[in-house]
Every structure is written in C-alpha cells, then in structure tokens.
Coordinates of C-alpha atoms in Angstrom, one line a residue:
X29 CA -89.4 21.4 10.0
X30 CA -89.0 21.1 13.9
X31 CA -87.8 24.6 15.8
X32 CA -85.0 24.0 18.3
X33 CA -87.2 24.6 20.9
X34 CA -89.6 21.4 19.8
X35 CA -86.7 19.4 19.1
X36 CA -85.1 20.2 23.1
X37 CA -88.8 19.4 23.8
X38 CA -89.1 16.3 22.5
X39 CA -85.3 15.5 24.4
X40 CA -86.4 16.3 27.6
X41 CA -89.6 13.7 27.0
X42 CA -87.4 11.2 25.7
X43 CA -85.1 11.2 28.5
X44 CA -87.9 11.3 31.1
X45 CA -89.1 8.5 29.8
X46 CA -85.7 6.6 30.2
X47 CA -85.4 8.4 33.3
X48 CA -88.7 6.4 34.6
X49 CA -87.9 3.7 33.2
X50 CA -84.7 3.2 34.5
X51 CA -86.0 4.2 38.2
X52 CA -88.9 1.4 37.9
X53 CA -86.1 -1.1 36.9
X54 CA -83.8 -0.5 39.9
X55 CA -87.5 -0.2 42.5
X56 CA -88.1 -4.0 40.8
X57 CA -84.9 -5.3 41.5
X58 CA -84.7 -3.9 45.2
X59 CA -87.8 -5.2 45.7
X60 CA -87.0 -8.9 44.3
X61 CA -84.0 -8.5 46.3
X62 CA -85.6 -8.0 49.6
X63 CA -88.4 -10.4 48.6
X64 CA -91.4 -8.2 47.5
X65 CA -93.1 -7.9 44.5
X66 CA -93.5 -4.6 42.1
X67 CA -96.9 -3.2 43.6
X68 CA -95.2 -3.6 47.0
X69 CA -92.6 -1.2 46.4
X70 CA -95.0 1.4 45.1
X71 CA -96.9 1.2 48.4
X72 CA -93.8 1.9 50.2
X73 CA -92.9 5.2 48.1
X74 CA -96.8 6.1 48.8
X75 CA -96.3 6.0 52.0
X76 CA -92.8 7.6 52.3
X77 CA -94.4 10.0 50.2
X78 CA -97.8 11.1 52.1
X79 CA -97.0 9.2 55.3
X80 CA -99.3 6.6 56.7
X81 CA -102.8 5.8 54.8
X82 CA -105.4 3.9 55.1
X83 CA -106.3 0.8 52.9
X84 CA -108.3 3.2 51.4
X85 CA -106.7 5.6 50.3
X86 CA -104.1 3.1 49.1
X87 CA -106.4 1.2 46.8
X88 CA -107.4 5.5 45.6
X89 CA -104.0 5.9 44.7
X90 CA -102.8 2.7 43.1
X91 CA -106.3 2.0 41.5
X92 CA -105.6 -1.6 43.2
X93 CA -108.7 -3.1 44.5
X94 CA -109.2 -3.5 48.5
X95 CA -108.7 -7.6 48.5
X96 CA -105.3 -6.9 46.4
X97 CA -104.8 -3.9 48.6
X98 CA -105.1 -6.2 51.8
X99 CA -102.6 -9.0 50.2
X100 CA -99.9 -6.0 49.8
X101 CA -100.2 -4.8 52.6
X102 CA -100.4 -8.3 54.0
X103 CA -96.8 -8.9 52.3
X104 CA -95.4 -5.6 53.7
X105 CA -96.2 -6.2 57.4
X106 CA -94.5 -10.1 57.2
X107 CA -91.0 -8.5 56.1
X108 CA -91.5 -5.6 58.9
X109 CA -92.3 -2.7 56.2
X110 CA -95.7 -1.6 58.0
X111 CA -97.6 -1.8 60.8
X112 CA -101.2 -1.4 60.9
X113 CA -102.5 0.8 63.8
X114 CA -105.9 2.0 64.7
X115 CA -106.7 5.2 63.2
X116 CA -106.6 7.8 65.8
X117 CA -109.6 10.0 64.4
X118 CA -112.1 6.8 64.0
X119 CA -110.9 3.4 65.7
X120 CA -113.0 1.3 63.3
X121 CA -110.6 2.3 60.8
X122 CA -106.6 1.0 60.5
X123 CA -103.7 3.2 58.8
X124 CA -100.9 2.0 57.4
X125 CA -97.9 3.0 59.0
X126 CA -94.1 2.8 57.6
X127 CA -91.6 0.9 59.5
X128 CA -88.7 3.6 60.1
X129 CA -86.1 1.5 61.1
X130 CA -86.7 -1.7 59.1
X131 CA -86.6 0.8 55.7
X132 CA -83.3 2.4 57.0
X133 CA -82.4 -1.4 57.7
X134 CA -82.8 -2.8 54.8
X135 CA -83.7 -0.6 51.8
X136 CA -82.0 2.0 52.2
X137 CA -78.4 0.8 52.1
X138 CA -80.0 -0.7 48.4
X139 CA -80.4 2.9 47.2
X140 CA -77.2 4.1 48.7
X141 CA -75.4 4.1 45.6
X142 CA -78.2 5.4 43.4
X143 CA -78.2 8.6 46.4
X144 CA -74.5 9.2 45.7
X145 CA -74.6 9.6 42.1
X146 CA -78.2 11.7 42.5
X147 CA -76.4 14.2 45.4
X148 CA -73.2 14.3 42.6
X149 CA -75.4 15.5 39.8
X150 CA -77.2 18.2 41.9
X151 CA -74.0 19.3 43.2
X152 CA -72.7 19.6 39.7
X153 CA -75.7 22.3 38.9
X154 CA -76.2 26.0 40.0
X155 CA -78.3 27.4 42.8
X156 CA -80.8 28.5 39.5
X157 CA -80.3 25.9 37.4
X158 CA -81.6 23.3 40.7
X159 CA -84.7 25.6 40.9
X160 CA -85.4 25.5 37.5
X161 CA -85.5 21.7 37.4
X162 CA -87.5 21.6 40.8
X163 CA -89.8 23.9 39.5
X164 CA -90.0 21.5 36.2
X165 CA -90.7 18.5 38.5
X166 CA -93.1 20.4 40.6
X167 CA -95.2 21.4 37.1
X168 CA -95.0 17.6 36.0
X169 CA -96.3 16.0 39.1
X170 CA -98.8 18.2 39.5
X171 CA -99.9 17.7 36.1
X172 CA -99.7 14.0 35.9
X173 CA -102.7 12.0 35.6
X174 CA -104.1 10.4 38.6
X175 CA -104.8 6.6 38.5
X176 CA -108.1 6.8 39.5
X177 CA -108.7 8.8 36.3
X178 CA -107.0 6.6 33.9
X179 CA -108.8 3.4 35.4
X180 CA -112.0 5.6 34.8
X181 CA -111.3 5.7 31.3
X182 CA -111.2 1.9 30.9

C-alpha cells in the first residue's frame, strides 16, 4: 500500500515527464519550422542558457562529437543563429556566440504563445507557492545527470 505522499510523488514524476516531453515536441517543431534540426535547437538553449561557448564545451555538454559539433554549428551560422568570434582570452580558440536579434526575429515570436500561457500559470500562484516550485526546479537541475556521465556509462 502506497502512502499519499508516494502516490503525489509519483504524480509530480509523471507529469514531469509529460511536462518534458511536451517541451521537446514544441523545441522540434520550431526548429523544423525555421529549418533546423533537433540537436540544433538544443545548442541554442545552451547557449541562451550559459552564453557563448566554445565548440568545446558544446560537444562537453551535448556529448556530440567535435565533427558533429562543427556541422551544428555550421547549420546555425547559415540561418544567422551564431556567429563565431575569436575567443578573447586565447585567439587560437573561436566561441560561439548567439545572434540577439535574429533569435528575437525569428524564434521568439514561435514561443510567444507558449510565454503567455507560462506568465498566466505563474500569475495564478502565490508569492510561496512560486518559490516553492523554483526551489523544486533548482533541486532537479542540479541533480540531473550530466551527459558526459551518461555517455560514460555506455
């Protein structure tokens, strides 16, 4: 017999899993729609998440290797995603760079509609229940597995 606790566990998990799901199904389609592939889009939220990285440290996060790396980021520069600038702390080495105004050009009216409805469900919740789920969020990214690791594994 499962306690009400285990059985609100195991709901949360479930619809997590839907959750990311669901968000990996609408990053596909934007991406088909603006004519990239899947591993494309996950370089861009990489770099809208830790700002501009080096091949690198993009083939470290995605597990991707460096020639697959290169066609990505290949792909992103053609539709005006990226730019690749020397780095400033070593010149032998390039960073990859997000494109400000190309993703407020042309991604981000895609994920207009998925903002509204995200800014109406926060806006629904209390000052302590939206720190509760921050702080839930916080705890399961920093407890997620890193690519790296699972490729490790293999």
């Amino acid at each position: 017999m499962t306690s009400a606790r285990e059985e609100l566990a195991g709901e949360i998990q479930e619809r997590m899993i839907h959750l990311i799901a669901s968000v990996v199904l609408f990053n596909h389609a934007v991406s088909a729609k603006v004519g990239l592939g899947a591993s494309d889009s996950q370089f861009m939220t990489l770099l809208q998440t830790y700002g501009p990285l080096t091949p690198r440290e993009l083939a470290e996060h995605t597990g991707l290797t460096s020639g697959t790396v290169t066609g990505v980021i290949d792909r992103l520069e053609a539709h005006g995603f990226v730019t690749r600038r020397p780095d400033p702390g070593d010149r032998r080495k390039v960073v990859v760079t997000p494109s400000t105004e190309a993703i407020q050009d042309k991604l981000v009216p895609l994920y207009a509609e998925q903002a509204e409805r995200m800014h109406a469900v926060l806006a629904s919740r209390s000052t302590e229940e939206l720190r509760t789920i921050s702080a839930f969020l916080a705890d399961a990214v920093g407890n997620s597995q890193p690519v790296k690791d699972v490729l490790a594994d293999s």
